[in-house]
JSON list of N, CA and C in Angstrom, two decimals:
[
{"chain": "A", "resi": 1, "resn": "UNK", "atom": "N", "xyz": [65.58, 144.90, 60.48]},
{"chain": "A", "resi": 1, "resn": "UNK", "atom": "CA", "xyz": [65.34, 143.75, 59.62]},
{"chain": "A", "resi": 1, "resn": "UNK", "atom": "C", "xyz": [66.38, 143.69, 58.50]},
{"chain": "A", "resi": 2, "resn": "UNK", "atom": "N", "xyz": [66.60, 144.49, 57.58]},
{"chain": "A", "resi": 2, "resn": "UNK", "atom": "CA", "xyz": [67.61, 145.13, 56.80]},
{"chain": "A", "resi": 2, "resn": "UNK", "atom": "C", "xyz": [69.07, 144.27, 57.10]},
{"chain": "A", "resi": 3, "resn": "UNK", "atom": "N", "xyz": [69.69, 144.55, 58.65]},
{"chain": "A", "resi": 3, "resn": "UNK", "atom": "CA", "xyz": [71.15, 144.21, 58.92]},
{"chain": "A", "resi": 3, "resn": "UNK", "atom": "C", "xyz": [70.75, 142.63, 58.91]},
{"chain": "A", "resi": 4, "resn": "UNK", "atom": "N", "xyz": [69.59, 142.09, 59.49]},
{"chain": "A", "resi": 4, "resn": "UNK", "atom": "CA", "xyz": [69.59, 140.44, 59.41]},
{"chain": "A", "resi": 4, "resn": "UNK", "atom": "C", "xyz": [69.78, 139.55, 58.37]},
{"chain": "A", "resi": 5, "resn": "UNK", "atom": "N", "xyz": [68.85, 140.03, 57.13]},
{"chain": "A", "resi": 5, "resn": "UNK", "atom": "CA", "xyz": [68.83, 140.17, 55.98]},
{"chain": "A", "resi": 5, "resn": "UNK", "atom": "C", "xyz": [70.60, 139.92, 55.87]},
{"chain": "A", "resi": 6, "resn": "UNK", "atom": "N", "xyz": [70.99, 140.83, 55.77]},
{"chain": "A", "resi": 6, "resn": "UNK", "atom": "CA", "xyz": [72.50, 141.26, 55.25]},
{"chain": "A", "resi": 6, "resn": "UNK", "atom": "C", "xyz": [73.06, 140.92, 56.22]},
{"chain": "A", "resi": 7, "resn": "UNK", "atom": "N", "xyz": [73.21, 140.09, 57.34]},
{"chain": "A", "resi": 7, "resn": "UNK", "atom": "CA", "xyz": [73.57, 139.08, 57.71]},
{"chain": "A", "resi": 7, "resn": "UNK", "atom": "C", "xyz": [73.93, 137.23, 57.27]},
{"chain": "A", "resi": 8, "resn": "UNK", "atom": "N", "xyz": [72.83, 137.36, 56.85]},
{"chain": "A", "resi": 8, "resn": "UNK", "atom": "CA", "xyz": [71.49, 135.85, 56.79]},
{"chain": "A", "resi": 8, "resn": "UNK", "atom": "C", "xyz": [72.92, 135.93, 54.96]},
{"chain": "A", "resi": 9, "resn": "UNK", "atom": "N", "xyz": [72.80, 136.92, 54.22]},
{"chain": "A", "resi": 9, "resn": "UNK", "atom": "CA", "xyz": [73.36, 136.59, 52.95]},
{"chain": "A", "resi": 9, "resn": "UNK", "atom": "C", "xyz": [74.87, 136.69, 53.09]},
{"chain": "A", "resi": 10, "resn": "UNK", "atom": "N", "xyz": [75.70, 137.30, 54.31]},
{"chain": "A", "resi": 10, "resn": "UNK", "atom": "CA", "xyz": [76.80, 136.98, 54.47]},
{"chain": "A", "resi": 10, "resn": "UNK", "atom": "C", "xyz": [76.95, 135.68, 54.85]},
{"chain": "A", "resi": 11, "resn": "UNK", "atom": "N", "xyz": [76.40, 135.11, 55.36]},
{"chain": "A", "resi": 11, "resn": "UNK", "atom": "CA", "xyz": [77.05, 133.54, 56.16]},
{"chain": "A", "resi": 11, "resn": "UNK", "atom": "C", "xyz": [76.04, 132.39, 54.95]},
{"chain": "A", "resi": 12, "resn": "UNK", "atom": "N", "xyz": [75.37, 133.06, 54.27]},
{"chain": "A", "resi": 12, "resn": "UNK", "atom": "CA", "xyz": [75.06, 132.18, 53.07]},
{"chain": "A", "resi": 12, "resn": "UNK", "atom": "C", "xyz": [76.18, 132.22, 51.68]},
{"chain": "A", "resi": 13, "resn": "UNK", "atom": "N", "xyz": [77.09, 133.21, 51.49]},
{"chain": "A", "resi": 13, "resn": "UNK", "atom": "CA", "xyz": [77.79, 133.25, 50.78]},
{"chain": "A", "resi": 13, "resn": "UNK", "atom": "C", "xyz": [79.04, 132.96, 51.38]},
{"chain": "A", "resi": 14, "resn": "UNK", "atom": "N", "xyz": [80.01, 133.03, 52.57]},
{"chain": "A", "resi": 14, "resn": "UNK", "atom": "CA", "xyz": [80.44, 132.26, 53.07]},
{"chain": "A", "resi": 14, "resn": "UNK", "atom": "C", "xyz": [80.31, 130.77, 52.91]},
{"chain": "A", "resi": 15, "resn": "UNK", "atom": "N", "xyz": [79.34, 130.23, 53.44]},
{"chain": "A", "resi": 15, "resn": "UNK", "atom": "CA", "xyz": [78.78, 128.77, 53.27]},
{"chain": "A", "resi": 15, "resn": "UNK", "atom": "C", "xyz": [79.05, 128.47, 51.82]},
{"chain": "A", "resi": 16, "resn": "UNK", "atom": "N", "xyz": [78.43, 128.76, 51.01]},
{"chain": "A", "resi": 16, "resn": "UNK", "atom": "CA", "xyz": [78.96, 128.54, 49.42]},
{"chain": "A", "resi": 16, "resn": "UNK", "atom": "C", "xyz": [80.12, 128.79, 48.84]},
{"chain": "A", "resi": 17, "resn": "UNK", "atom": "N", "xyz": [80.90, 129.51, 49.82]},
{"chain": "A", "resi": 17, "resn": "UNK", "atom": "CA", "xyz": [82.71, 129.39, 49.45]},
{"chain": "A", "resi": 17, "resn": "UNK", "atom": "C", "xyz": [83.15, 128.18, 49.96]},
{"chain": "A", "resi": 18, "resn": "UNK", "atom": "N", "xyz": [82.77, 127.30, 50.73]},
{"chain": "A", "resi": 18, "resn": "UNK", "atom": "CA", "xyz": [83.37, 126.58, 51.12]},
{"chain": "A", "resi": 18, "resn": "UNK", "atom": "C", "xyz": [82.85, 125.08, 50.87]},
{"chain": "A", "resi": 19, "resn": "UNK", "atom": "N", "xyz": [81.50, 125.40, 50.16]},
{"chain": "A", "resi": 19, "resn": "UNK", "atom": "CA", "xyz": [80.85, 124.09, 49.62]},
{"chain": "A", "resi": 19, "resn": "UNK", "atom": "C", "xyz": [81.49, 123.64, 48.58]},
{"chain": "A", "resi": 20, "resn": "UNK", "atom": "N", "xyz": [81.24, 122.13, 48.73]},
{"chain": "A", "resi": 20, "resn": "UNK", "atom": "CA", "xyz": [82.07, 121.31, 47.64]},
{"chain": "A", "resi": 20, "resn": "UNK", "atom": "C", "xyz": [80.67, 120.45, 47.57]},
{"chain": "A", "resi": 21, "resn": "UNK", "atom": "N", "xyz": [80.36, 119.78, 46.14]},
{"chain": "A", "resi": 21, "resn": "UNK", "atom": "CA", "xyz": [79.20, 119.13, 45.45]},
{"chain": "A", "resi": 21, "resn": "UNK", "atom": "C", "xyz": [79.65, 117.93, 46.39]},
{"chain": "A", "resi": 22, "resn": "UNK", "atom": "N", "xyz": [78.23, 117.46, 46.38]},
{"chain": "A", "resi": 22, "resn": "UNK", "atom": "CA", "xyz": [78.21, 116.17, 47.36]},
{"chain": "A", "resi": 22, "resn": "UNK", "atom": "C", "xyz": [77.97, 115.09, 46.70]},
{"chain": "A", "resi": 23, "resn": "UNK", "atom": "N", "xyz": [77.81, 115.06, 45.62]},
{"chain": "A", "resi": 23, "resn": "UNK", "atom": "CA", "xyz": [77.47, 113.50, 44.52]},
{"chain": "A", "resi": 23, "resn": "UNK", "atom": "C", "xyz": [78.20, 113.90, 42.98]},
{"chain": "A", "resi": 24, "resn": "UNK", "atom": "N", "xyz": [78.00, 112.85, 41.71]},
{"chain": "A", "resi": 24, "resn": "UNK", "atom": "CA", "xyz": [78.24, 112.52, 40.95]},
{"chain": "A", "resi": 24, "resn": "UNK", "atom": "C", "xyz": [79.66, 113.02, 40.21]},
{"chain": "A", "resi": 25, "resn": "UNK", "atom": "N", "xyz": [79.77, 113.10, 38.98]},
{"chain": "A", "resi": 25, "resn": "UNK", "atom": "CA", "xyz": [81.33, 113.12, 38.37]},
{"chain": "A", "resi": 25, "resn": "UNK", "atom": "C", "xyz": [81.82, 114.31, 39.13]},
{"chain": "A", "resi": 26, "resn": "UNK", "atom": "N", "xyz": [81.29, 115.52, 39.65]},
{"chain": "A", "resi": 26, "resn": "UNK", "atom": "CA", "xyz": [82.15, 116.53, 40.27]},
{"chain": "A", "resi": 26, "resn": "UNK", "atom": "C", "xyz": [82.19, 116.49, 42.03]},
{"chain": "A", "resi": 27, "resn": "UNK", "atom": "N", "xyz": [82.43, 115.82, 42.34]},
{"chain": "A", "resi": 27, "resn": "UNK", "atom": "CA", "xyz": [82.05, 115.16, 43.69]},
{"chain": "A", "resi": 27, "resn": "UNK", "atom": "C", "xyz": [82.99, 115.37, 44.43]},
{"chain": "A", "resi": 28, "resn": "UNK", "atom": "N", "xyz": [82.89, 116.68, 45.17]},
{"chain": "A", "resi": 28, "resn": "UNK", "atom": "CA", "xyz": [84.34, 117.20, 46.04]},
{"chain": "A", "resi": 28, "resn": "UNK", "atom": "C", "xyz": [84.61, 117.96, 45.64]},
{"chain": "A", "resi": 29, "resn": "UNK", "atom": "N", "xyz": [83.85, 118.69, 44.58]},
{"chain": "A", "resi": 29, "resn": "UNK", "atom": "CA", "xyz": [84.56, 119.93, 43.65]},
{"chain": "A", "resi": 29, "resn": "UNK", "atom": "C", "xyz": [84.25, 121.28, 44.59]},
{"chain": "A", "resi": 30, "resn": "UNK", "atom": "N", "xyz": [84.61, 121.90, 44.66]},
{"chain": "A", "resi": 30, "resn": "UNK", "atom": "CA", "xyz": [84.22, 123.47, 45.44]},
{"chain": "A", "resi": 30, "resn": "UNK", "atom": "C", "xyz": [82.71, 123.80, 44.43]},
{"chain": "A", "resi": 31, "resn": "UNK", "atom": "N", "xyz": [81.75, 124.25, 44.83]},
{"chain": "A", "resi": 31, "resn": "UNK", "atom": "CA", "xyz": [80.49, 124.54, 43.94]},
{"chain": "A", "resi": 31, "resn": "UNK", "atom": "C", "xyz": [81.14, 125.45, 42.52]},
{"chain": "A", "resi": 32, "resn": "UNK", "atom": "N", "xyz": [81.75, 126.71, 43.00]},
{"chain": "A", "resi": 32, "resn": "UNK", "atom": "CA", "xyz": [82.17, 127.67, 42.71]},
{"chain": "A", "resi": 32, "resn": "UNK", "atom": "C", "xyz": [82.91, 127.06, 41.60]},
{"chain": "A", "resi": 33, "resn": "UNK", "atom": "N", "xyz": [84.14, 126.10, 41.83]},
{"chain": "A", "resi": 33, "resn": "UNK", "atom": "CA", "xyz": [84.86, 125.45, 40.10]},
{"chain": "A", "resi": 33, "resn": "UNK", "atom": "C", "xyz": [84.11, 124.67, 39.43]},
{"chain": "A", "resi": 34, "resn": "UNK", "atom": "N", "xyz": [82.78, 124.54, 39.85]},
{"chain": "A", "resi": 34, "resn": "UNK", "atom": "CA", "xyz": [82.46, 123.37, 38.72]},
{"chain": "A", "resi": 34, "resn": "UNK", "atom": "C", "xyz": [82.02, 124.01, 37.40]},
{"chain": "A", "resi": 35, "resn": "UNK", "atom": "N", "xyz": [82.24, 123.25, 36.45]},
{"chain": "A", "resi": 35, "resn": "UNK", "atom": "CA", "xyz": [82.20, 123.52, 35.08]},
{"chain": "A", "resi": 35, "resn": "UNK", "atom": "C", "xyz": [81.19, 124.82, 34.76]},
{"chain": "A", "resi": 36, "resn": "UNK", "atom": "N", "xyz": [81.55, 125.67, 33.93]},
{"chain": "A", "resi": 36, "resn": "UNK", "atom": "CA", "xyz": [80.18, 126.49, 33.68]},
{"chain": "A", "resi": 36, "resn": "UNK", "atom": "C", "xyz": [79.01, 125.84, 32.87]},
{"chain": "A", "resi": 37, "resn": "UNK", "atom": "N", "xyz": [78.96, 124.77, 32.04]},
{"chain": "A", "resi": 37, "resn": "UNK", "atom": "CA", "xyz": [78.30, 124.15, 31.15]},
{"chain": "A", "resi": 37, "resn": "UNK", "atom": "C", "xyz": [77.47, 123.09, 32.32]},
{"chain": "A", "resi": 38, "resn": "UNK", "atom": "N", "xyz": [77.85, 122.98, 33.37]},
{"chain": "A", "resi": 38, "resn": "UNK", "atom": "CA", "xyz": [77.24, 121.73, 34.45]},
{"chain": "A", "resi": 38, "resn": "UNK", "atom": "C", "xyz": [76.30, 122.72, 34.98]},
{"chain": "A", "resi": 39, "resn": "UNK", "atom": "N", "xyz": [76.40, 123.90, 35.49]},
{"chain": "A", "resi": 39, "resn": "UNK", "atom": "CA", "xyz": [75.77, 124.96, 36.20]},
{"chain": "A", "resi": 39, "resn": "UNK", "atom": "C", "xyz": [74.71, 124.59, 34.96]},
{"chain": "A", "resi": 40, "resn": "UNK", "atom": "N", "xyz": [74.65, 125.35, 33.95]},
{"chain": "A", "resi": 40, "resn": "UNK", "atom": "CA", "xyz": [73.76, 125.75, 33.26]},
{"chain": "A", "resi": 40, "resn": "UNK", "atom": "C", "xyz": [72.75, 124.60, 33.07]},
{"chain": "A", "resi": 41, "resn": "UNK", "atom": "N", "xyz": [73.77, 123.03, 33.03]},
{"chain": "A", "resi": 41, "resn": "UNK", "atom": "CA", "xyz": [72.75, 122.20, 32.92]},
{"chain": "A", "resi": 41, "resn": "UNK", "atom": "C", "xyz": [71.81, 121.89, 33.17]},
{"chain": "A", "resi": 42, "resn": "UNK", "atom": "N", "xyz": [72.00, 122.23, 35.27]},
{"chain": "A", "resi": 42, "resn": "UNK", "atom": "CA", "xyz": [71.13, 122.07, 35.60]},
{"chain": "A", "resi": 42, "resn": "UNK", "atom": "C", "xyz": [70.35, 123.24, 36.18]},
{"chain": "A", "resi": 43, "resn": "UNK", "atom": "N", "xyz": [70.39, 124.28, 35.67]},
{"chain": "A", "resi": 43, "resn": "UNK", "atom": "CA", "xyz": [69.47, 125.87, 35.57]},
{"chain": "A", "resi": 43, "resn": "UNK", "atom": "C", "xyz": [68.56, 125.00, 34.42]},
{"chain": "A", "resi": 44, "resn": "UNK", "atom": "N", "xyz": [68.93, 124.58, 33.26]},
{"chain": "A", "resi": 44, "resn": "UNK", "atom": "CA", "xyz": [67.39, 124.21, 32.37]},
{"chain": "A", "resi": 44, "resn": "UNK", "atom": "C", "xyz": [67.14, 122.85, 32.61]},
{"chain": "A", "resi": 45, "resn": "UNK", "atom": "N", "xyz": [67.58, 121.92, 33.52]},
{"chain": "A", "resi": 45, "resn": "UNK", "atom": "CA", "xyz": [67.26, 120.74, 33.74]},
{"chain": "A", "resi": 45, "resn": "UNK", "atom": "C", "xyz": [66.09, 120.80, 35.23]},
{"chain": "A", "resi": 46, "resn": "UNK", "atom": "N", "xyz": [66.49, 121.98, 36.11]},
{"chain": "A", "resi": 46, "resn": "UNK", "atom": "CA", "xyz": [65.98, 122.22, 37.15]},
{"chain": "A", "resi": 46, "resn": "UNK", "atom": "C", "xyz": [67.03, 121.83, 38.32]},
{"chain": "A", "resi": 47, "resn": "UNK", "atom": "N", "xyz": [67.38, 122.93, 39.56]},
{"chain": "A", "resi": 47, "resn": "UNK", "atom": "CA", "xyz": [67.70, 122.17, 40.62]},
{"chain": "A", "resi": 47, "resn": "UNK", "atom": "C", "xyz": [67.64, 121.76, 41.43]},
{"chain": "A", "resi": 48, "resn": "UNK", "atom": "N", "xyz": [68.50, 121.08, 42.49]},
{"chain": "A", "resi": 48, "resn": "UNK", "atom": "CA", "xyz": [67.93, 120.32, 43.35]},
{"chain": "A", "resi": 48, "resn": "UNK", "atom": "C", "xyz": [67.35, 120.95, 44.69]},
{"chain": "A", "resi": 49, "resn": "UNK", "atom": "N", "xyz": [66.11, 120.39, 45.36]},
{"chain": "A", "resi": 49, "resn": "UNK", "atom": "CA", "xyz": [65.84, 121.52, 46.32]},
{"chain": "A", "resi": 49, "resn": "UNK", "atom": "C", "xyz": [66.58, 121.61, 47.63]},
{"chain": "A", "resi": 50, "resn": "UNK", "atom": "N", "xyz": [66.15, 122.13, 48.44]},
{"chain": "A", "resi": 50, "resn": "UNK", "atom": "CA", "xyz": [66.86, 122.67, 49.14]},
{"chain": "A", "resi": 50, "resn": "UNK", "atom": "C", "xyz": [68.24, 123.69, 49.44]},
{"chain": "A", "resi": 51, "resn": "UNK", "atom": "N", "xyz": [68.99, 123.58, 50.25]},
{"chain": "A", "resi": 51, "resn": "UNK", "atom": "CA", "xyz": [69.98, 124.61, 49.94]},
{"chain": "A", "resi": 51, "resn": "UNK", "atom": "C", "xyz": [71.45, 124.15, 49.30]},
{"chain": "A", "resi": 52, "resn": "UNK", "atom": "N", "xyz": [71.42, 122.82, 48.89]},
{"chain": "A", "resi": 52, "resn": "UNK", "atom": "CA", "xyz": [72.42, 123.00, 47.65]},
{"chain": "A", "resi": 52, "resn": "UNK", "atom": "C", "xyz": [71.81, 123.47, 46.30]},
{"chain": "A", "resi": 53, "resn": "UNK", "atom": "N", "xyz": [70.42, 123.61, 46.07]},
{"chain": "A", "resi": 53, "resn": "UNK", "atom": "CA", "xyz": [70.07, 123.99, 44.66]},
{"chain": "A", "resi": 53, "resn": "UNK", "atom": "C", "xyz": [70.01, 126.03, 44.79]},
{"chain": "A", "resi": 54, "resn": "UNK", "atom": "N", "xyz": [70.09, 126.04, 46.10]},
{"chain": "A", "resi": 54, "resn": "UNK", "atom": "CA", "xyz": [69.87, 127.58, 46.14]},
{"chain": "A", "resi": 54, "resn": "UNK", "atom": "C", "xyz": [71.72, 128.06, 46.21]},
{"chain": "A", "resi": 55, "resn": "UNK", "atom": "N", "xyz": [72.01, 126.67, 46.11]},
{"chain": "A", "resi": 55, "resn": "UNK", "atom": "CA", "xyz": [73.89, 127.61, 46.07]},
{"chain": "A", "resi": 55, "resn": "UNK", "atom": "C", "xyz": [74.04, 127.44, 44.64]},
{"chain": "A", "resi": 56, "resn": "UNK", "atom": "N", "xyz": [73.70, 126.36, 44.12]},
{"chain": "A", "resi": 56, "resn": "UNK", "atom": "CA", "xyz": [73.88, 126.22, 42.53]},
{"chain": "A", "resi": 56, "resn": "UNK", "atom": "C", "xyz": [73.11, 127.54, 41.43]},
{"chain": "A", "resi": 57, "resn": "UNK", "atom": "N", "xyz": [72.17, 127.72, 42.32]},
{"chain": "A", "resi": 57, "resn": "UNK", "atom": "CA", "xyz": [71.12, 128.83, 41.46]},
{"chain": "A", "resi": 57, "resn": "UNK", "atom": "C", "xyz": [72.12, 130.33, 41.79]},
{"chain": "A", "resi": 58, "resn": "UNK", "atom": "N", "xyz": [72.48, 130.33, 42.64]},
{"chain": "A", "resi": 58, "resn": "UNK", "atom": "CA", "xyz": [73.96, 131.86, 43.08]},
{"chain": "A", "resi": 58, "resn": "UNK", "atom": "C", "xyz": [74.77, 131.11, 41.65]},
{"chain": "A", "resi": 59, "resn": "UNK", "atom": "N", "xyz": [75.47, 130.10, 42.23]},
{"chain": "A", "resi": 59, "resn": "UNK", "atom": "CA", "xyz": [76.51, 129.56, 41.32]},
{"chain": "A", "resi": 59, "resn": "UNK", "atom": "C", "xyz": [76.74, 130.23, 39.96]},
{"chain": "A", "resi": 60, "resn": "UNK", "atom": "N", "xyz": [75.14, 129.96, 39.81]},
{"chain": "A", "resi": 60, "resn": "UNK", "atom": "CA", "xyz": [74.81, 129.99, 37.65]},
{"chain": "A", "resi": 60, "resn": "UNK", "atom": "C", "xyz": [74.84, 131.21, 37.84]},
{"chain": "A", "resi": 61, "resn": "UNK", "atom": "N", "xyz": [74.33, 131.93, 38.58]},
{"chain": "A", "resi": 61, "resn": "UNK", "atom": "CA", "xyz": [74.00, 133.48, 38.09]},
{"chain": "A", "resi": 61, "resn": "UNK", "atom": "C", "xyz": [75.33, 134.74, 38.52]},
{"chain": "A", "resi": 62, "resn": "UNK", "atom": "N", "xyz": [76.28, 134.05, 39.49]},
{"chain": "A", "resi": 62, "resn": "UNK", "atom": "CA", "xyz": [77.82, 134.11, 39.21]},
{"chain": "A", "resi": 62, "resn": "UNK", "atom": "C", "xyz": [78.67, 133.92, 38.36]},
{"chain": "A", "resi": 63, "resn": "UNK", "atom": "N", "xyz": [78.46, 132.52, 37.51]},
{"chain": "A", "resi": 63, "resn": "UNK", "atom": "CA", "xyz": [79.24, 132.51, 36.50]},
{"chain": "A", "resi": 63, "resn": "UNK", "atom": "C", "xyz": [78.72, 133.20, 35.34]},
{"chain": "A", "resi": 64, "resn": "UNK", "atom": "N", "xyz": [77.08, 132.98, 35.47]},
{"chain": "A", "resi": 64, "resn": "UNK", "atom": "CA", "xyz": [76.68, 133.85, 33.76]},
{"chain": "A", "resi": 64, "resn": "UNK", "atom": "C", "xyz": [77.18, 135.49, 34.03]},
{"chain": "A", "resi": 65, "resn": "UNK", "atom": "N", "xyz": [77.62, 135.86, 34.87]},
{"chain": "A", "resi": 65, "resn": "UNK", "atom": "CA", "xyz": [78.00, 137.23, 35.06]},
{"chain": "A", "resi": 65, "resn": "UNK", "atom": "C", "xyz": [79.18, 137.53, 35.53]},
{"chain": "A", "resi": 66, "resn": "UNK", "atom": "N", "xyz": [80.26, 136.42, 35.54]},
{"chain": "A", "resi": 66, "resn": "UNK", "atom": "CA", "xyz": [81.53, 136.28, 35.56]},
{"chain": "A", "resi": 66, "resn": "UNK", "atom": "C", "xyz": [82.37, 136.78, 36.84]},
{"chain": "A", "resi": 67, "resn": "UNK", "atom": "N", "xyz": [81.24, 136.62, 37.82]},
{"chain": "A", "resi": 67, "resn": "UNK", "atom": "CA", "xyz": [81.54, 136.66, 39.33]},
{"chain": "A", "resi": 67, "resn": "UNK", "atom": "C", "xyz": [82.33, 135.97, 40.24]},
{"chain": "A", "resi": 68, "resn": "UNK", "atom": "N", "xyz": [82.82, 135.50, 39.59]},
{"chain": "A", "resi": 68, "resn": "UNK", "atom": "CA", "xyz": [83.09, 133.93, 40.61]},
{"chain": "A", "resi": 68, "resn": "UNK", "atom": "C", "xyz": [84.66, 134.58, 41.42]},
{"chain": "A", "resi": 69, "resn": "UNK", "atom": "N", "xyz": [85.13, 135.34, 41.33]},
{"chain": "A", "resi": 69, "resn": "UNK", "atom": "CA", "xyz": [86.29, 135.44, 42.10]},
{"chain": "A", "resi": 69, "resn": "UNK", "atom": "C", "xyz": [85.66, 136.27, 42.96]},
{"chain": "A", "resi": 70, "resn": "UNK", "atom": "N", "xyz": [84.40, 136.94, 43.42]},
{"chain": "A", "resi": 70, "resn": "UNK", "atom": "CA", "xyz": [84.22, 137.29, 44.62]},
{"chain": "A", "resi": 70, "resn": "UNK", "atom": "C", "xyz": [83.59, 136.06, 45.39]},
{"chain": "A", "resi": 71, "resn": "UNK", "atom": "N", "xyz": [83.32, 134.55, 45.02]},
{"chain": "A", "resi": 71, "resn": "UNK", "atom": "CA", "xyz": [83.23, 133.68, 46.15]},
{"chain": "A", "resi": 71, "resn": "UNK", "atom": "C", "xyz": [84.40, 133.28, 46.33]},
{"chain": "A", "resi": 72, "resn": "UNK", "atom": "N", "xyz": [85.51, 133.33, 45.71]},
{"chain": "A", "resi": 72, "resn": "UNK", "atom": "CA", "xyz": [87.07, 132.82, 45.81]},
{"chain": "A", "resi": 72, "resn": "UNK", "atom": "C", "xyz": [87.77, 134.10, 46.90]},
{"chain": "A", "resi": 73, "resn": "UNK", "atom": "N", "xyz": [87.53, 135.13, 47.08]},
{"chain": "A", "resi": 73, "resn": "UNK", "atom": "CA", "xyz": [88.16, 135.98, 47.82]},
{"chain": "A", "resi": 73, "resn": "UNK", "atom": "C", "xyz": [87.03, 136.08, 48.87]},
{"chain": "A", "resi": 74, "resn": "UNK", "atom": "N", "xyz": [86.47, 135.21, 48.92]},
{"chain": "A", "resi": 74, "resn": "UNK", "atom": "CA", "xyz": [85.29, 135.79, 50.38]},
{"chain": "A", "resi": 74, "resn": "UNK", "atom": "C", "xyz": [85.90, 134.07, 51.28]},
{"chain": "A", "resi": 75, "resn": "UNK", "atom": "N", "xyz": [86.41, 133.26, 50.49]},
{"chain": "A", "resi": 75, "resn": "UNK", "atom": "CA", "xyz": [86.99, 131.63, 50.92]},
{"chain": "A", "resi": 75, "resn": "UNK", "atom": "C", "xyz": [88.15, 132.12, 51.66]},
{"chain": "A", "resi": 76, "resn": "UNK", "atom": "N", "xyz": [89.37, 132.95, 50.56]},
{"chain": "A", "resi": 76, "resn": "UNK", "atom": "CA", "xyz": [90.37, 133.50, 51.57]},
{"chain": "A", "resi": 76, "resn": "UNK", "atom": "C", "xyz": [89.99, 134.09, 52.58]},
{"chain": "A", "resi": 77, "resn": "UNK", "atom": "N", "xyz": [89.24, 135.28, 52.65]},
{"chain": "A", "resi": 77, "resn": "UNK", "atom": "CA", "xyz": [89.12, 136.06, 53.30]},
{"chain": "A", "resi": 77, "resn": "UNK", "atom": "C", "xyz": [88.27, 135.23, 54.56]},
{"chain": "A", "resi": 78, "resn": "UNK", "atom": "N", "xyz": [87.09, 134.64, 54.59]},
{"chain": "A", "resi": 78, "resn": "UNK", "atom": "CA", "xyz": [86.67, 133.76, 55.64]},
{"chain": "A", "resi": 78, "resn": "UNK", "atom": "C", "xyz": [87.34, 131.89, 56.10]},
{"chain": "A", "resi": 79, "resn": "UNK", "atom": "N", "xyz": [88.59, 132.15, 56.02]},
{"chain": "A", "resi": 79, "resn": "UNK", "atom": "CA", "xyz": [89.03, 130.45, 56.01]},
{"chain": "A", "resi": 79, "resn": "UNK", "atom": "C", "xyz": [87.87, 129.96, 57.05]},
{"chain": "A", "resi": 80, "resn": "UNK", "atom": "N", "xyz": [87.95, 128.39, 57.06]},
{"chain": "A", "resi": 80, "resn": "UNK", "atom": "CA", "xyz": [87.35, 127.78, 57.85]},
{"chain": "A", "resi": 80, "resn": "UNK", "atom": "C", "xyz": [87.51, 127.31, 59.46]}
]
C-alpha cells in the first residue's frame, strides 16, 4: 500500500509541475509562479474544490516553506 501511496504522490506532483491556472488575471501561469500573495489569498479566502484547489493547497504550503524549486526541478526532470 505504502509504494502506491508514493506512487499516487509522484504523478500528483509531476501533474502540478506542469499545471498552469486555468482562469482569471494569472491565466496560463505555471501554478508554481503564481504570486505568493495570490496563493495565500486564496488559503484564507478558501479553495477551489477539486484537484486544482488540492494543487493550490501544495502550492501555499510550498511557497510558505520556500519549496518551490523542487516543483521546478521535478518539471525539468519529468518534461512532458
Amino acid at each position: 500500500m505504502k509504494d502506491k501511496m508514493l506512487g499516487q504522490d509522484k504523478d500528483f506532483l509531476i501533474k502540478l509541475a506542469h499545471s498552469k491556472m486555468p482562469f482569471g488575471k494569472y491565466e496560463g501561469r505555471d501554478l508554481i509562479d503564481l504570486p505568493e500573495y495570490y496563493v495565500v489569498w486564496y488559503h484564507n479566502k478558501g479553495f477551489p474544490k477539486g484537484q486544482l484547489g488540492d494543487m493550490l493547497k501544495m502550492v501555499y504550503e510550498l511557497k510558505v516553506n520556500g519549496l518551490e524549486d523542487l516543483i521546478r526541478n521535478i518539471k525539468k526532470r519529468y518534461p512532458k
